[in-house]
CSV table of C-alpha atoms in Angstrom, one decimal:
chain,number,residue,atom,x,y,z
S,1,MET,CA,-22.5,-8.7,-11.6
S,2,PHE,CA,-22.2,-7.1,-15.0
S,3,ASP,CA,-22.1,-8.3,-18.6
S,4,GLY,CA,-18.4,-7.9,-19.2
S,5,LEU,CA,-17.3,-9.6,-16.0
S,6,LYS,CA,-16.4,-12.9,-17.7
S,7,ALA,CA,-14.2,-11.0,-20.2
S,8,LEU,CA,-12.6,-9.0,-17.4
S,9,ASN,CA,-11.7,-12.1,-15.4
S,10,ALA,CA,-10.2,-13.7,-18.5
S,11,LYS,CA,-8.1,-10.6,-19.0
S,12,ILE,CA,-6.8,-10.4,-15.5
S,13,SER,CA,-6.1,-14.1,-15.3
S,14,LYS,CA,-3.9,-13.7,-18.4
S,15,MET,CA,-2.2,-10.7,-16.9
S,16,TYR,CA,-1.6,-12.4,-13.5
S,17,SER,CA,-0.1,-15.4,-15.3
S,18,GLU,CA,2.6,-13.0,-16.5
S,19,PHE,CA,3.5,-11.9,-12.9
S,20,LEU,CA,6.9,-12.8,-11.6
S,21,ALA,CA,6.9,-16.1,-9.6
S,22,TYR,CA,8.7,-16.6,-6.3
S,23,GLU,CA,11.4,-18.5,-8.2
S,24,ASP,CA,12.1,-15.4,-10.3
S,25,PHE,CA,12.8,-13.4,-7.1
S,26,GLU,CA,15.1,-16.2,-5.9
S,27,LYS,CA,17.1,-15.9,-9.1
S,28,MET,CA,17.3,-12.1,-8.8
S,29,ALA,CA,18.4,-12.5,-5.1
S,30,ASP,CA,21.4,-14.5,-6.4
S,31,GLY,CA,22.8,-11.3,-7.9
S,32,ASP,CA,25.2,-9.1,-6.0
S,33,ASN,CA,24.4,-5.8,-7.8
S,34,VAL,CA,21.3,-4.0,-9.1
S,35,ARG,CA,22.5,-4.3,-12.7
S,36,PHE,CA,22.2,-8.1,-12.5
S,37,CYS,CA,18.6,-7.7,-11.2
S,38,LEU,CA,17.7,-5.3,-14.0
S,39,SER,CA,19.2,-7.6,-16.6
S,40,TYR,CA,17.0,-10.4,-15.3
S,41,LEU,CA,13.9,-8.2,-15.3
S,42,LYS,CA,14.7,-7.1,-18.9
S,43,GLU,CA,14.9,-10.7,-20.1
S,44,LYS,CA,12.0,-12.1,-18.0
S,45,LYS,CA,9.4,-9.4,-17.9
S,46,PHE,CA,10.3,-5.8,-19.0
S,47,PRO,CA,12.0,-5.9,-22.5
S,48,ASN,CA,11.8,-2.1,-22.7
S,49,ILE,CA,13.5,-1.6,-19.3
S,50,ASP,CA,16.4,0.8,-19.7
S,51,SER,CA,19.6,1.5,-17.8
S,52,PHE,CA,18.9,3.7,-14.8
S,53,SER,CA,21.2,6.1,-13.0
S,54,ASP,CA,19.7,5.4,-9.6
S,55,ILE,CA,17.0,3.4,-7.8
S,56,TYR,CA,14.6,6.3,-7.9
S,57,GLU,CA,14.3,6.1,-11.7
S,58,ILE,CA,13.4,2.5,-11.3
S,59,GLU,CA,10.5,3.5,-9.0
S,60,VAL,CA,9.3,5.8,-11.7
S,61,PHE,CA,9.4,3.0,-14.3
S,62,LEU,CA,7.4,0.7,-11.9
S,63,GLU,CA,4.9,3.4,-11.3
S,64,GLU,CA,4.3,3.6,-15.1
S,65,TYR,CA,4.0,-0.2,-15.2
S,66,ARG,CA,1.2,0.0,-12.5
S,67,ARG,CA,-0.6,2.7,-14.5
S,68,SER,CA,-0.3,0.8,-17.8
S,69,GLU,CA,-1.6,-2.5,-16.2
S,70,ILE,CA,-4.7,-0.6,-14.8
S,71,ALA,CA,-5.2,1.1,-18.2
S,72,LYS,CA,-5.6,-2.3,-19.8
S,73,LEU,CA,-8.7,-3.0,-17.6
S,74,ARG,CA,-10.6,0.2,-18.0
S,75,GLY,CA,-12.5,-0.9,-21.1
S,76,PHE,CA,-13.7,-4.1,-19.4
S,77,LEU,CA,-15.3,-2.2,-16.4
S,78,PRO,CA,-18.6,-0.4,-16.2
S,79,LEU,CA,-18.4,3.4,-16.0
S,80,ARG,CA,-19.3,3.3,-12.3
S,81,TYR,CA,-15.8,1.8,-11.7
S,82,ALA,CA,-14.0,4.8,-13.3
S,83,ASP,CA,-14.1,6.8,-10.0
S,84,PHE,CA,-12.9,3.7,-8.1
S,85,LEU,CA,-9.9,3.3,-10.3
S,86,LYS,CA,-9.1,6.9,-10.1
S,87,ALA,CA,-9.3,6.7,-6.3
S,88,TYR,CA,-7.1,3.6,-6.3
S,89,LEU,CA,-4.4,5.4,-8.2
S,90,GLU,CA,-4.4,8.3,-5.7
S,91,ARG,CA,-1.9,6.1,-3.9
S,92,ILE,CA,0.8,7.2,-6.3
S,93,ASN,CA,0.3,10.9,-5.6
S,94,ILE,CA,0.1,10.4,-1.9
S,95,GLU,CA,3.3,8.5,-1.8
S,96,LYS,CA,5.0,11.2,-3.8
S,97,ILE,CA,3.7,13.9,-1.5
S,98,VAL,CA,5.0,12.1,1.6
S,99,LYS,CA,8.4,11.6,-0.1
S,100,ILE,CA,8.6,15.3,-0.9
S,101,LEU,CA,7.6,16.4,2.6
S,102,ARG,CA,10.1,14.0,4.2
S,103,SER,CA,12.9,15.3,2.0
S,104,LEU,CA,12.0,19.0,2.6
S,105,ARG,CA,11.9,18.4,6.3
S,106,MET,CA,15.4,17.0,6.2
S,107,ASN,CA,16.6,19.8,3.8
S,108,LYS,CA,17.3,17.3,1.0
S,109,GLU,CA,16.3,17.4,-2.6
S,110,PRO,CA,13.2,15.3,-3.2
S,111,LYS,CA,13.9,12.2,-5.3
S,112,VAL,CA,10.7,12.6,-7.3
S,113,ASP,CA,10.5,13.2,-11.0
S,114,LYS,CA,7.3,15.3,-11.1
S,115,LEU,CA,4.0,15.7,-9.3
S,116,VAL,CA,0.9,16.3,-11.5
S,117,ILE,CA,-2.5,16.7,-9.8
S,118,LEU,CA,-5.7,17.4,-11.8
S,119,GLY,CA,-3.5,18.2,-14.9
S,120,LYS,CA,-1.5,20.8,-13.0
S,121,LYS,CA,2.2,20.4,-12.3
S,122,ILE,CA,2.8,21.1,-8.7
S,123,ASN,CA,6.2,22.8,-8.0
S,124,PHE,CA,8.3,21.3,-5.2
S,125,LYS,CA,11.8,22.2,-6.5
S,126,GLU,CA,13.6,24.7,-4.3
S,127,GLU,CA,10.6,24.8,-2.0
S,128,THR,CA,10.3,24.7,1.8
S,129,PHE,CA,8.1,22.4,3.8
S,130,GLU,CA,5.6,25.2,4.2
S,131,SER,CA,5.7,26.6,0.7
S,132,PHE,CA,5.2,23.2,-0.9
S,133,ILE,CA,2.0,22.7,1.2
S,134,ASP,CA,0.8,26.1,0.0
S,135,ASN,CA,1.4,24.9,-3.6
S,136,LEU,CA,-1.2,22.2,-2.9
S,137,LYS,CA,-3.9,24.7,-1.9
S,138,ASP,CA,-6.1,24.0,-4.8
S,139,THR,CA,-6.0,20.2,-4.4
S,140,HIS,CA,-8.1,17.9,-2.1
S,141,TYR,CA,-4.9,17.1,-0.2
S,142,TYR,CA,-4.6,20.6,1.3
S,143,GLU,CA,-7.3,20.2,3.9
S,144,TYR,CA,-5.3,17.3,5.4
S,145,LEU,CA,-2.0,19.3,5.4
S,146,LYS,CA,-2.7,22.9,6.1
S,147,ASN,CA,-2.8,22.6,9.9
S,148,TYR,CA,0.8,21.3,9.9
S,149,LYS,CA,2.5,23.5,7.4
S,150,SER,CA,4.0,25.9,10.0
S,151,SER,CA,4.6,23.2,12.6
S,152,LYS,CA,8.1,22.6,13.8
S,153,ASP,CA,6.9,19.6,15.8
S,154,GLU,CA,8.7,16.4,15.0
S,155,ASP,CA,5.4,14.6,14.9
S,156,ALA,CA,3.9,16.8,12.2
S,157,LEU,CA,5.1,14.6,9.4
S,158,PHE,CA,3.7,11.5,11.2
S,159,SER,CA,0.3,13.2,11.5
S,160,ILE,CA,0.3,14.2,7.9
S,161,GLU,CA,1.0,10.7,6.8
S,162,MET,CA,-1.7,9.3,9.0
S,163,ASN,CA,-4.2,11.9,7.7
S,164,LEU,CA,-3.4,11.2,4.1
S,165,GLU,CA,-3.8,7.4,4.7
S,166,LYS,CA,-7.2,8.1,6.2
S,167,PHE,CA,-8.1,10.3,3.2
S,168,TYR,CA,-7.0,7.6,0.7
S,169,TYR,CA,-9.2,4.9,2.1
S,170,ARG,CA,-12.1,7.2,2.8
S,171,ASN,CA,-12.0,8.4,-0.8
S,172,LEU,CA,-11.7,4.8,-2.1
S,173,THR,CA,-14.6,3.7,0.1
S,174,GLU,CA,-16.8,6.6,-1.0
S,175,THR,CA,-16.5,5.5,-4.7
S,176,THR,CA,-18.2,2.2,-3.8
S,177,LYS,CA,-21.5,4.0,-3.1
S,178,SER,CA,-22.4,3.6,-6.7
S,179,PHE,CA,-21.7,-0.1,-6.6
S,180,SER,CA,-24.4,-2.8,-6.3
S,181,LYS,CA,-24.8,-4.3,-2.8
S,182,GLU,CA,-23.1,-7.5,-4.0
S,183,ASP,CA,-20.1,-5.5,-5.3
S,184,VAL,CA,-19.8,-3.6,-2.0
S,185,GLU,CA,-19.6,-6.9,-0.2
S,186,GLU,CA,-16.9,-8.0,-2.6
S,187,PHE,CA,-15.0,-4.8,-1.8
S,188,LYS,CA,-15.3,-5.5,1.9
S,189,LYS,CA,-13.8,-9.0,1.4
S,190,ILE,CA,-10.6,-7.5,0.0
S,191,PHE,CA,-10.1,-3.8,0.8
S,192,GLY,CA,-12.2,-4.1,4.0
S,193,VAL,CA,-9.8,-6.7,5.3
S,194,LYS,CA,-6.8,-4.5,4.3
S,195,ILE,CA,-8.3,-1.6,6.2
S,196,ASP,CA,-8.9,-3.9,9.3
S,197,LEU,CA,-5.3,-5.0,9.2
S,198,LEU,CA,-4.0,-1.4,9.0
S,199,ASN,CA,-6.1,-0.4,11.9
S,200,ILE,CA,-5.0,-3.4,14.0
S,201,ILE,CA,-1.3,-2.6,13.3
S,202,TRP,CA,-1.8,1.1,14.1
S,203,ILE,CA,-3.7,0.6,17.3
S,204,TYR,CA,-1.3,-2.0,18.6
S,205,ARG,CA,1.8,0.0,17.8
S,206,ALA,CA,0.3,3.1,19.3
S,207,LYS,CA,-0.3,1.2,22.5
S,208,LYS,CA,3.0,-0.6,22.7
S,209,TYR,CA,5.5,1.8,21.4
S,210,TYR,CA,4.1,5.3,21.7
S,211,ASN,CA,2.6,7.4,24.5
S,212,ILE,CA,-0.7,8.1,22.6
S,213,SER,CA,-4.1,8.6,24.3
S,214,PRO,CA,-7.0,6.4,23.3
S,215,GLU,CA,-8.8,9.5,21.9
S,216,GLU,CA,-5.9,10.1,19.5
S,217,ILE,CA,-5.6,6.5,18.6
S,218,PHE,CA,-9.2,6.4,17.6
S,219,ASN,CA,-8.8,9.7,15.7
S,220,PHE,CA,-6.2,8.1,13.4
S,221,THR,CA,-8.2,4.9,12.7
S,222,ILE,CA,-9.4,4.3,9.2
S,223,PHE,CA,-13.1,3.9,8.5
S,224,GLY,CA,-14.4,1.8,5.7
S,225,GLY,CA,-13.3,-1.7,6.8
S,226,ASN,CA,-15.2,-4.5,8.4
S,227,TYR,CA,-14.9,-2.9,11.9
S,228,ASN,CA,-17.5,-0.2,12.5
S,229,SER,CA,-16.7,3.0,14.4
S,230,GLU,CA,-18.0,1.6,17.7
S,231,LYS,CA,-15.7,-1.5,17.4
S,232,LEU,CA,-12.7,0.8,16.5
S,233,LEU,CA,-13.5,3.0,19.5
S,234,LYS,CA,-13.6,-0.1,21.8
S,235,LEU,CA,-10.3,-1.4,20.5
S,236,SER,CA,-8.7,2.1,21.0
S,237,TYR,CA,-9.6,2.0,24.7
S,238,LEU,CA,-8.5,-1.5,25.5
S,239,ASP,CA,-5.1,-1.9,27.2
S,240,GLU,CA,-2.4,-3.8,25.4
S,241,ARG,CA,-3.1,-7.2,26.9
S,242,GLU,CA,-6.8,-6.9,26.3
S,243,PHE,CA,-6.2,-5.8,22.8
S,244,GLU,CA,-4.0,-8.7,22.0
S,245,GLU,CA,-6.6,-11.1,23.4
S,246,GLU,CA,-9.4,-9.5,21.4
S,247,ILE,CA,-7.5,-9.8,18.1
S,248,ARG,CA,-6.2,-13.3,19.0
S,249,ASN,CA,-9.8,-14.5,19.2
S,250,SER,CA,-10.8,-12.9,15.9
S,251,LYS,CA,-10.2,-14.0,12.3
S,252,TYR,CA,-7.0,-12.0,12.4
S,253,GLY,CA,-5.6,-14.1,15.3
S,254,ALA,CA,-2.6,-15.1,13.2
S,255,LEU,CA,-1.1,-11.7,13.8
S,256,PHE,CA,-0.3,-12.7,17.4
S,257,ALA,CA,0.0,-16.5,17.0
S,258,GLN,CA,3.1,-18.2,18.4
S,259,GLY,CA,4.1,-15.2,20.4
S,260,ARG,CA,4.5,-12.8,17.5
S,261,VAL,CA,5.0,-9.1,18.2
S,262,ILE,CA,4.0,-6.6,15.6
S,263,VAL,CA,6.8,-4.3,14.7
S,264,THR,CA,6.6,-3.4,10.9
S,265,GLY,CA,3.4,-5.1,9.9
S,266,ARG,CA,5.1,-7.6,7.6
S,267,THR,CA,3.0,-10.4,8.9
S,268,ALA,CA,-0.1,-8.5,8.2
S,269,LYS,CA,1.0,-8.0,4.6
S,270,LYS,CA,1.6,-11.8,4.3
S,271,ILE,CA,-1.8,-12.5,5.7
S,272,MET,CA,-3.3,-10.1,3.1
S,273,TYR,CA,-1.3,-11.7,0.3
S,274,SER,CA,-2.5,-15.2,1.3
S,275,ILE,CA,-6.1,-14.0,1.4
S,276,VAL,CA,-6.1,-12.3,-2.0
S,277,ARG,CA,-4.1,-15.0,-3.7
S,278,LYS,CA,-6.6,-17.7,-2.6
S,279,ASN,CA,-9.5,-15.4,-3.4
S,280,PHE,CA,-8.1,-14.7,-6.9
S,281,ARG,CA,-7.9,-18.4,-7.7
S,282,ARG,CA,-11.3,-19.3,-6.3
S,283,THR,CA,-13.7,-16.6,-7.3
S,284,ASP,CA,-15.3,-15.4,-10.6
S,285,GLY,CA,-16.9,-12.3,-9.0
S,286,ILE,CA,-15.7,-8.7,-9.0
S,287,ASP,CA,-13.5,-9.5,-6.0
S,288,LYS,CA,-11.2,-11.3,-8.4
S,289,PHE,CA,-10.5,-7.8,-9.9
S,290,MET,CA,-10.1,-6.4,-6.3
S,291,SER,CA,-7.7,-9.2,-5.5
S,292,PHE,CA,-5.7,-8.5,-8.7
S,293,LEU,CA,-5.2,-4.9,-7.7
S,294,VAL,CA,-3.6,-5.9,-4.4
S,295,LEU,CA,-1.5,-8.6,-6.1
S,296,LEU,CA,-0.3,-6.0,-8.5
S,297,ASP,CA,0.8,-3.8,-5.6
S,298,TYR,CA,2.6,-6.7,-4.0
S,299,GLU,CA,4.4,-7.7,-7.2
S,300,ILE,CA,5.8,-4.2,-7.5
S,301,ALA,CA,6.6,-4.0,-3.8
S,302,ASN,CA,8.5,-7.3,-4.1
S,303,ILE,CA,10.6,-6.0,-7.1
S,304,GLU,CA,11.4,-2.9,-5.1
S,305,ARG,CA,12.4,-5.0,-2.0
S,306,ILE,CA,14.8,-7.2,-4.0
S,307,LEU,CA,16.4,-4.2,-5.6
S,308,GLU,CA,16.7,-2.4,-2.3
S,309,GLY,CA,18.2,-5.4,-0.6
S,310,THR,CA,20.7,-5.9,-3.4
S,311,ARG,CA,21.6,-2.2,-3.3
S,312,PHE,CA,22.3,-2.4,0.5
S,313,GLY,CA,24.4,-5.6,0.0
S,314,LEU,CA,22.1,-8.1,1.8
S,315,ASN,CA,22.7,-11.8,1.2
S,316,LYS,CA,20.2,-13.9,-0.6
S,317,LYS,CA,18.5,-15.2,2.5
S,318,GLU,CA,18.1,-11.7,4.0
S,319,LYS,CA,16.7,-10.4,0.7
S,320,LEU,CA,14.1,-13.1,0.5
S,321,LYS,CA,13.0,-12.4,4.1
S,322,TYR,CA,11.6,-9.1,3.0
S,323,MET,CA,9.4,-10.7,0.4
S,324,ILE,CA,5.6,-10.4,0.7
S,325,VAL,CA,4.7,-14.0,0.2
S,326,ASP,CA,2.8,-16.8,1.9
S,327,ARG,CA,5.3,-19.6,2.2
S,328,GLU,CA,6.0,-22.2,4.9
S,329,GLY,CA,8.5,-20.8,7.4
S,330,SER,CA,7.8,-17.2,6.4
S,331,GLU,CA,6.2,-16.5,9.8
S,332,GLU,CA,9.7,-16.5,11.4
S,333,ILE,CA,10.5,-13.2,9.8
S,334,GLY,CA,7.0,-11.7,9.7
S,335,ARG,CA,6.8,-8.8,12.1
């Protein structure tokens, strides 16, 4: 607890009230082209939205929206939260790095405007997979990439993505060491659950769809959640049937309820959405702020999903299936 918490909660409650509602996405889903969706967004939420030449420019706009929303909160938070916010925003750079590496691997031009790390612009234009990784040598990402830069293995990109995911959450968790015991517990209620769900999805998919050893499964699990290393090790060594049974009897049992099979992790996102939305409305602690960060991520993800669905010509029902929401009947498409 800190002196400015009440003011912070009032601020984020006001900001959350301005988020798009499900009904807004239903109206956007009525459109049969991206221009219609953008016109709706301009009228409803983003008056300064401009015309875009492609979907990638929209992603840049939404990235800046995320940054501007976070910037509004900095003045309400104690200094010890500065590192946490910085670590939270690392997600933007990580997603850009992955997009660049994917494109270079496929010999395509990366659809990224720029990559700036620690004030330094990192070159990726006319680069190779290997040379781009070399350009990251003076950043904290290099340690997680260097062993794969010369690899021709098809799984190299997969390993890089998994390592960067581990780095992201380890870095985020490390910043909570300066928090009070109460604030750490609030972090665990939100981001700890998010890490748990990511681990469950990873372990299950590794067992069901890939020929991966228990040792390698454990190696890619993410620490910092509510499952300690011993629990993660145990889960990694269970066979598929035992693993399902273990999770079915846990607080995450909904993942396998009614015969569900995890494919993309959409159900996990909906479970997370339900948790943070309820928590946001019920609490006045710092976990309200933590919940807001996840809700902000999901608002942006929902906008991107509607735009992508429209771009690919999906009908309204199909577009809305990809929404990250907690609504009756949504479990039929959550996988």
